[in-house]
Coordinates of C-alpha atoms in Angstrom, one line a residue:
X1 CA -4.8 -11.8 12.3
X2 CA -7.6 -10.4 10.3
X3 CA -9.2 -10.6 6.7
X4 CA -10.7 -8.0 4.7
X5 CA -13.2 -9.1 2.1
X6 CA -14.8 -6.8 -0.6
X7 CA -17.3 -8.5 -2.5
X8 CA -18.5 -6.4 -5.7
X9 CA -21.8 -7.5 -6.9
X10 CA -21.5 -6.3 -10.4
X11 CA -24.2 -3.9 -11.7
X12 CA -25.9 -3.7 -8.3
X13 CA -27.3 -0.1 -8.2
X14 CA -29.7 1.3 -5.5
X15 CA -31.0 4.2 -7.5
X16 CA -30.2 7.0 -10.1
X17 CA -27.3 9.6 -9.5
X18 CA -28.7 13.2 -10.1
X19 CA -26.8 13.3 -13.5
X20 CA -27.7 9.5 -14.8
X21 CA -30.1 11.2 -17.3
X22 CA -27.4 13.1 -19.0
X23 CA -27.0 10.5 -21.8
X24 CA -30.2 8.8 -21.7
X25 CA -33.0 10.6 -19.8
X26 CA -35.0 7.6 -19.1
X27 CA -32.1 6.5 -16.9
X28 CA -33.1 9.0 -14.2
X29 CA -35.6 6.2 -13.3
X30 CA -33.1 3.4 -12.9
X31 CA -32.9 1.6 -9.5
X32 CA -31.6 -1.6 -10.2
X33 CA -32.2 -3.2 -6.5
X34 CA -35.8 -2.0 -6.3
X35 CA -36.9 -2.9 -9.7
X36 CA -35.4 -6.5 -9.8
X37 CA -37.0 -7.1 -6.3
X38 CA -40.5 -5.7 -7.6
X39 CA -40.4 -7.8 -10.7
X40 CA -39.1 -11.1 -9.2
X41 CA -41.9 -10.8 -6.5
X42 CA -44.5 -10.8 -9.5
X43 CA -42.4 -13.6 -11.6
X44 CA -42.0 -16.1 -9.0
X45 CA -44.9 -15.2 -6.8
X46 CA -42.8 -14.7 -3.7
X47 CA -40.0 -12.1 -2.3
X48 CA -36.7 -12.9 -3.2
X49 CA -34.8 -14.8 -0.3
X50 CA -32.0 -12.3 0.6
X51 CA -31.3 -12.7 4.5
X52 CA -27.8 -12.2 4.5
X53 CA -28.0 -8.9 2.3
X54 CA -30.9 -7.8 4.7
X55 CA -28.6 -8.4 7.8
X56 CA -25.9 -6.3 6.4
X57 CA -28.2 -3.5 6.2
X58 CA -29.3 -3.1 2.5
X59 CA -32.8 -2.3 3.8
X60 CA -31.3 0.5 5.8
X61 CA -30.0 2.1 2.7
X62 CA -32.6 1.1 0.1
X63 CA -35.8 0.8 2.1
X64 CA -38.3 -1.8 0.4
X65 CA -40.9 -4.2 1.6
X66 CA -39.0 -7.3 0.9
X67 CA -35.7 -6.2 2.8
X68 CA -35.3 -6.2 6.4
X69 CA -35.5 -2.7 8.1
X70 CA -33.3 -3.5 11.0
X71 CA -30.4 -5.7 11.8
X72 CA -28.4 -7.2 14.8
X73 CA -25.2 -7.3 13.1
X74 CA -22.5 -4.8 13.8
X75 CA -22.4 -2.8 10.6
X76 CA -21.8 0.4 9.0
X77 CA -23.9 1.2 6.0
X78 CA -24.3 4.1 3.3
X79 CA -24.3 4.6 -0.2
X80 CA -21.5 5.7 -2.6
X81 CA -21.6 7.8 -5.9
X82 CA -19.4 6.6 -8.4
X83 CA -16.6 9.0 -8.4
X84 CA -15.8 8.5 -12.2
X85 CA -17.5 9.3 -15.3
X86 CA -20.2 7.0 -17.0
X87 CA -20.9 3.5 -15.6
X88 CA -18.2 1.4 -16.2
X89 CA -16.7 -2.1 -14.5
X90 CA -13.0 -1.2 -15.0
X91 CA -13.2 2.5 -14.0
X92 CA -15.4 1.5 -10.9
X93 CA -13.0 -1.2 -9.8
X94 CA -9.9 1.0 -10.3
X95 CA -11.6 3.8 -8.5
X96 CA -12.6 1.5 -5.8
X97 CA -9.0 0.2 -5.2
X98 CA -8.1 4.0 -4.7
X99 CA -7.2 5.3 -8.2
X100 CA -7.8 8.7 -9.1
X101 CA -10.1 8.0 -12.1
X102 CA -12.0 11.0 -12.3
X103 CA -10.5 12.0 -15.7
X104 CA -11.5 9.4 -18.2
X105 CA -11.0 10.2 -22.1
X106 CA -14.2 9.4 -23.9
X107 CA -13.8 8.9 -27.8
X108 CA -15.4 7.0 -30.3
X109 CA -13.4 4.7 -32.5
X110 CA -14.6 6.6 -35.6
X111 CA -12.7 9.6 -34.6
X112 CA -9.4 7.6 -34.4
X113 CA -9.6 5.0 -37.3
X114 CA -6.5 6.7 -39.2
X115 CA -4.1 6.1 -36.3
X116 CA -5.2 3.1 -35.2
X117 CA -5.3 1.6 -38.6
X118 CA -1.7 3.0 -38.8
X119 CA -0.6 1.3 -35.8
X120 CA -2.0 -2.1 -36.9
X121 CA -0.6 -1.7 -40.4
X122 CA 2.8 -0.9 -38.7
X123 CA 2.6 -4.1 -36.7
X124 CA 1.9 -6.3 -39.8
X125 CA -1.6 -6.7 -40.1
X126 CA -4.2 -6.3 -42.7
X127 CA -6.9 -3.7 -41.6
X128 CA -10.0 -2.5 -43.3
X129 CA -13.5 -1.2 -42.5
X130 CA -16.4 -3.3 -42.2
X131 CA -18.9 -2.6 -44.9
X132 CA -17.6 0.7 -44.8
X133 CA -18.6 1.3 -41.2
X134 CA -16.5 2.8 -38.6
X135 CA -15.0 -0.3 -37.3
X136 CA -12.1 -2.3 -38.3
X137 CA -11.8 -5.9 -39.4
X138 CA -8.0 -7.1 -38.7
X139 CA -6.5 -10.1 -40.6
X140 CA -10.3 -10.8 -41.8
X141 CA -10.8 -12.3 -38.3
X142 CA -10.7 -9.7 -35.4
X143 CA -13.2 -6.7 -35.1
X144 CA -12.0 -3.8 -33.2
X145 CA -15.0 -1.7 -32.3
X146 CA -16.7 0.4 -29.9
X147 CA -17.9 -1.2 -26.8
X148 CA -21.4 -1.3 -26.3
X149 CA -22.2 -2.6 -22.9
X150 CA -20.6 0.6 -21.2
X151 CA -21.5 4.4 -21.9
X152 CA -20.4 5.4 -25.4
X153 CA -16.9 6.0 -25.8
X154 CA -15.6 4.9 -22.5
X155 CA -14.0 1.3 -23.9
X156 CA -13.1 -0.3 -27.1
X157 CA -12.8 -4.0 -27.9
X158 CA -11.0 -6.3 -30.2
X159 CA -13.2 -9.5 -30.4
X160 CA -12.6 -12.5 -32.6
X161 CA -13.7 -16.0 -32.7
X162 CA -11.7 -18.8 -31.1
X163 CA -12.6 -20.9 -33.9
X164 CA -10.6 -18.7 -36.2
X165 CA -7.5 -17.8 -34.1
X166 CA -5.9 -18.2 -30.6
X167 CA -6.8 -16.0 -27.9
X168 CA -3.2 -14.8 -27.9
X169 CA -3.6 -13.4 -31.4
X170 CA -6.6 -11.3 -30.5
X171 CA -4.7 -10.1 -27.4
X172 CA -1.8 -9.0 -29.5
X173 CA -4.2 -6.9 -31.8
X174 CA -5.7 -5.5 -28.5
X175 CA -2.1 -4.4 -27.0
X176 CA -1.3 -2.7 -30.6
X177 CA -4.8 -0.9 -30.4
X178 CA -4.2 -0.2 -26.7
X179 CA -1.0 1.7 -27.7
X180 CA -2.6 4.3 -29.5
X181 CA -6.0 4.2 -27.7
X182 CA -7.1 7.3 -25.7
X183 CA -10.1 5.7 -23.9
X184 CA -9.8 3.9 -20.4
X185 CA -10.0 0.3 -21.6
X186 CA -9.4 -1.8 -24.6
X187 CA -10.8 -5.3 -24.0
X188 CA -9.5 -8.3 -25.9
X189 CA -12.4 -10.9 -26.1
X190 CA -12.3 -14.4 -27.6
X191 CA -15.1 -16.9 -27.5
X192 CA -17.5 -19.0 -29.5
X193 CA -20.2 -17.1 -31.5
X194 CA -23.3 -18.4 -33.1
X195 CA -22.3 -17.1 -36.6
X196 CA -20.1 -14.7 -38.2
X197 CA -19.4 -11.6 -36.1
X198 CA -20.3 -9.3 -38.6
X199 CA -23.8 -10.5 -38.2
X200 CA -23.9 -9.2 -34.8
X201 CA -22.7 -5.6 -35.4
X202 CA -25.4 -2.9 -34.6
X203 CA -25.3 0.8 -33.9
X204 CA -24.9 2.1 -30.3
X205 CA -25.7 5.4 -28.3
X206 CA -23.6 8.4 -29.2
X207 CA -22.8 7.5 -32.8
X208 CA -20.7 4.2 -31.7
X209 CA -20.6 1.0 -33.6
X210 CA -19.9 -2.2 -32.3
X211 CA -20.3 -5.9 -31.8
X212 CA -23.4 -6.8 -29.8
X213 CA -21.3 -9.4 -27.7
X214 CA -24.6 -10.7 -25.5
X215 CA -26.3 -11.5 -29.1
X216 CA -23.2 -13.0 -30.6
X217 CA -23.5 -16.1 -28.1
X218 CA -20.0 -15.4 -26.7
X219 CA -21.6 -15.4 -23.1
X220 CA -23.6 -18.3 -23.6
X221 CA -21.3 -20.8 -25.6
X222 CA -18.4 -21.5 -23.0
X223 CA -15.0 -21.0 -23.5
X224 CA -15.1 -17.1 -22.9
X225 CA -11.4 -15.3 -22.7
X226 CA -11.1 -11.9 -21.8
X227 CA -8.4 -9.6 -21.2
X228 CA -8.7 -5.9 -19.8
X229 CA -6.0 -3.5 -20.8
X230 CA -6.3 -0.5 -18.8
X231 CA -5.2 3.1 -19.2
X232 CA -2.0 4.0 -17.5
X233 CA -2.2 4.1 -13.6
X234 CA -0.2 4.2 -10.7
X235 CA -1.1 0.9 -9.4
X236 CA 1.2 1.2 -6.6
X237 CA -1.1 3.7 -5.0
X238 CA -4.0 1.1 -5.1
X239 CA -5.1 -1.2 -2.5
X240 CA -3.9 -4.7 -3.8
X241 CA -0.2 -3.5 -4.2
X242 CA -0.5 -1.6 -0.9
X243 CA -1.2 -4.7 0.9
X244 CA 0.9 -6.7 -0.9
X245 CA 4.0 -4.7 0.0
X246 CA 2.9 -4.9 3.3
X247 CA 3.1 -8.6 3.4
X248 CA -0.6 -9.2 3.3
X249 CA -1.8 -12.0 1.1
X250 CA -4.0 -10.6 -1.6
X251 CA -6.5 -12.9 -3.7
X252 CA -8.4 -11.5 -6.6
X253 CA -11.6 -13.5 -7.6
X254 CA -13.7 -13.6 -10.7
X255 CA -13.4 -10.5 -12.8
X256 CA -11.4 -8.6 -10.1
X257 CA -8.6 -11.2 -11.2
X258 CA -8.9 -10.0 -14.7
X259 CA -8.9 -6.2 -14.4
X260 CA -7.1 -5.2 -11.1
X261 CA -3.0 -4.9 -11.0
X262 CA -1.1 -6.7 -8.4
X263 CA 1.8 -9.0 -9.5
X264 CA 1.8 -10.7 -5.9
X265 CA -1.9 -11.6 -5.9
X266 CA -3.2 -15.0 -6.1
X267 CA -5.9 -14.8 -9.2
X268 CA -8.9 -17.0 -9.3
X269 CA -10.7 -15.6 -12.4
X270 CA -14.3 -17.2 -12.9
X271 CA -17.5 -16.1 -14.2
X272 CA -19.8 -18.6 -12.5
X273 CA -21.3 -17.2 -9.5
X274 CA -20.9 -20.7 -7.7
X275 CA -17.2 -20.7 -8.6
X276 CA -16.4 -17.1 -7.6
X277 CA -18.0 -17.7 -4.2
X278 CA -16.1 -21.1 -3.7
X279 CA -12.9 -19.2 -4.5
X280 CA -13.6 -16.6 -1.9
X281 CA -14.6 -18.9 0.5
X282 CA -11.6 -20.9 0.2
X283 CA -9.3 -17.6 0.6
X284 CA -11.2 -16.6 3.7
X285 CA -10.7 -20.2 5.3
X286 CA -6.6 -19.9 4.8
X287 CA -4.8 -18.9 7.8
X288 CA -3.3 -15.6 8.5
X289 CA -3.9 -12.1 7.5
X290 CA -5.7 -11.3 4.0
X291 CA -7.3 -9.2 1.6
X292 CA -9.8 -10.7 -0.9
X293 CA -11.3 -8.7 -3.7
X294 CA -14.5 -10.9 -5.5
X295 CA -16.3 -9.8 -8.3
X296 CA -19.9 -11.5 -9.0
X297 CA -20.1 -11.0 -12.8
X298 CA -23.3 -12.6 -13.4
X299 CA -25.4 -9.9 -12.1
X300 CA -24.3 -7.9 -14.8
X301 CA -24.7 -10.3 -17.3
X302 CA -28.1 -10.6 -16.5
X303 CA -28.6 -7.1 -16.6
X304 CA -27.3 -6.8 -20.1
X305 CA -29.4 -9.7 -21.2
X306 CA -32.4 -7.6 -19.6
X307 CA -33.4 -11.0 -17.8
X308 CA -34.5 -9.8 -14.4
X309 CA -35.6 -13.4 -13.2
X310 CA -32.1 -14.3 -13.8
X311 CA -30.5 -11.3 -12.0
X312 CA -32.9 -12.3 -8.9
X313 CA -31.7 -15.9 -9.0
X314 CA -28.1 -15.0 -9.0
X315 CA -28.8 -12.4 -6.1
X316 CA -30.3 -15.1 -4.0
X317 CA -27.2 -17.6 -4.9
X318 CA -24.8 -14.6 -3.9
X319 CA -26.7 -13.7 -0.8
X320 CA -26.2 -17.7 0.4
X321 CA -22.4 -17.2 -0.3
X322 CA -22.3 -14.0 1.8
X323 CA -24.2 -15.8 4.9
X324 CA -21.4 -18.3 4.6
X325 CA -18.8 -15.6 4.6
X326 CA -20.4 -14.2 7.6
X327 CA -20.1 -17.3 9.3
X328 CA -16.0 -17.5 8.7
X329 CA -15.3 -13.7 9.4
X330 CA -15.6 -14.0 13.2
X331 CA -11.9 -12.6 14.4
X332 CA -11.6 -9.2 15.6
X333 CA -10.8 -7.1 12.9
X334 CA -12.3 -9.0 10.3
X335 CA -14.4 -7.3 7.7
X336 CA -16.9 -8.0 5.0
X337 CA -17.6 -4.9 2.6
X338 CA -20.5 -5.7 0.0
X339 CA -20.9 -3.1 -2.9
X340 CA -21.4 -2.7 -6.4
X341 CA -19.4 -0.8 -9.4
X342 CA -22.4 0.8 -11.2
X343 CA -25.9 -0.3 -11.9
X344 CA -27.5 -2.4 -14.7
X345 CA -31.2 -2.3 -14.4
X346 CA -32.6 -5.2 -16.4
X347 CA -36.0 -3.3 -16.6
X348 CA -34.9 0.2 -17.8
X349 CA -35.4 -0.7 -21.6
X350 CA -31.8 -1.1 -23.0
X351 CA -28.7 -3.2 -22.5
X352 CA -26.4 -0.6 -21.0
X353 CA -25.3 -0.1 -17.6
X354 CA -27.0 2.6 -15.4
X355 CA -25.5 5.2 -13.5
X356 CA -26.6 4.6 -9.7
X357 CA -25.3 5.2 -6.5
X358 CA -24.2 1.7 -5.0
X359 CA -24.7 0.2 -1.7
X360 CA -21.7 0.1 0.7
X361 CA -22.5 -2.4 3.5
X362 CA -19.6 -3.1 5.9
X363 CA -19.9 -6.2 8.5
X364 CA -17.3 -5.0 11.4
X365 CA -16.7 -8.3 13.5
X366 CA -16.0 -7.7 17.0
X367 CA -17.7 -4.1 17.0
X368 CA -21.4 -3.1 18.2
X369 CA -24.1 -1.3 17.1
X370 CA -25.3 -0.1 13.7
X371 CA -23.9 3.1 11.9
X372 CA -25.6 5.0 9.3
X373 CA -23.4 6.7 7.0
X374 CA -23.5 9.8 4.8
X375 CA -23.1 9.3 1.1
X376 CA -19.6 8.9 -0.2
X377 CA -18.9 11.0 -3.2
X378 CA -16.5 8.3 -4.5
X379 CA -16.0 4.5 -4.6
X380 CA -12.5 5.3 -3.4
X381 CA -13.6 5.6 0.0
X382 CA -14.2 1.5 -0.2
X383 CA -10.4 1.2 -0.7
X384 CA -9.3 3.5 1.7
X385 CA -11.7 2.2 4.4
X386 CA -10.3 -1.4 3.4
X387 CA -6.9 -0.3 4.2
X388 CA -7.5 1.2 7.3
X389 CA -9.1 -1.9 8.5
X390 CA -5.8 -3.8 7.5
X391 CA -3.9 -1.2 9.2
X392 CA -2.5 0.1 6.3
X393 CA -1.8 3.8 5.7
X394 CA -4.9 5.0 3.5
X395 CA -3.3 8.2 2.5
X396 CA -0.9 6.2 0.5
X397 CA -3.8 5.7 -1.9
X398 CA -4.3 7.9 -4.9
X399 CA -7.8 8.8 -3.8
X400 CA -10.3 8.1 -1.1
X401 CA -11.2 8.8 2.6
X402 CA -11.6 6.4 5.4
X403 CA -15.3 6.2 6.6

């Protein structure tokens, strides 16, 4: 009996990849981990308290005065390049689970307005531009627009206020857009805004235009509803489905429950870090084998809000949860893999993701010693290694190598 737990600290990068400056040259200075540690030491007057991350070997792959430089735990540690273009949660998680996501179509909504408008009108909707700008207002209530929180052109959103229509209506519009969209993800978003959505539309990078979702109040006001509609992938060649077919219970927690495909999985969607950690611990305490994939989203939200102190406090909360997990994963063959999906440096001067390496910190119960691993070229190696720890054939995944 063994458990393999993957905890994704969303937006937790440990230094810019060589091509990070292709879109924004300043992103070559990105270092989410280092900058959060530095700024929180200054803001709080003390170092962040991250003993579990230190024990898992974070300081070995990202040396810093506030991180332990040695550990007595049996860990294998390294860092991974993303293995997909840009810096995006959906693409990051799909890649991590073993999908070959190296070919992502990048497109602005402005270049596809005619076909999107035609599809929506054919579905019976009223459609028009907002103030002549390259985004669409559907039925006077839902904005279809470029996503401004990922690199330009990777994702589109369909956003609406739940005061104006139920989430099912927003989702139906998003599905119609998904049918003709060439991008990786169309995201249906419903929430409670501080005012009319048109007031929060702004220009993004690369000629994009969209809703500034953090500024709208959606993330602050409660009741947020989100559904991620991804590009066609062979989900049978991803880790959750592979594990489920082998009879291994699969639990998807937090944002992972929204964006990963596996019909047999138990889904525990949550945004609050305390809930994410509680659901993860509950899954680990259940008897028998298991695969648990959990996403700590609030770090990413703090990055978008450029709130370094909040980012640091969420890291401390996450660290406490990791310590609790380490206390439970004591059976031979148990694994805890802590990683990220991209960077989101709150000090870099913008509210976008940053293209950074991410840590891959693997605790191996029953093993001995510390292993320093070379850089992985793709996050898919996380999924392949997790498959091997569960006794599955990692070669059945579409991408990734066991490390």
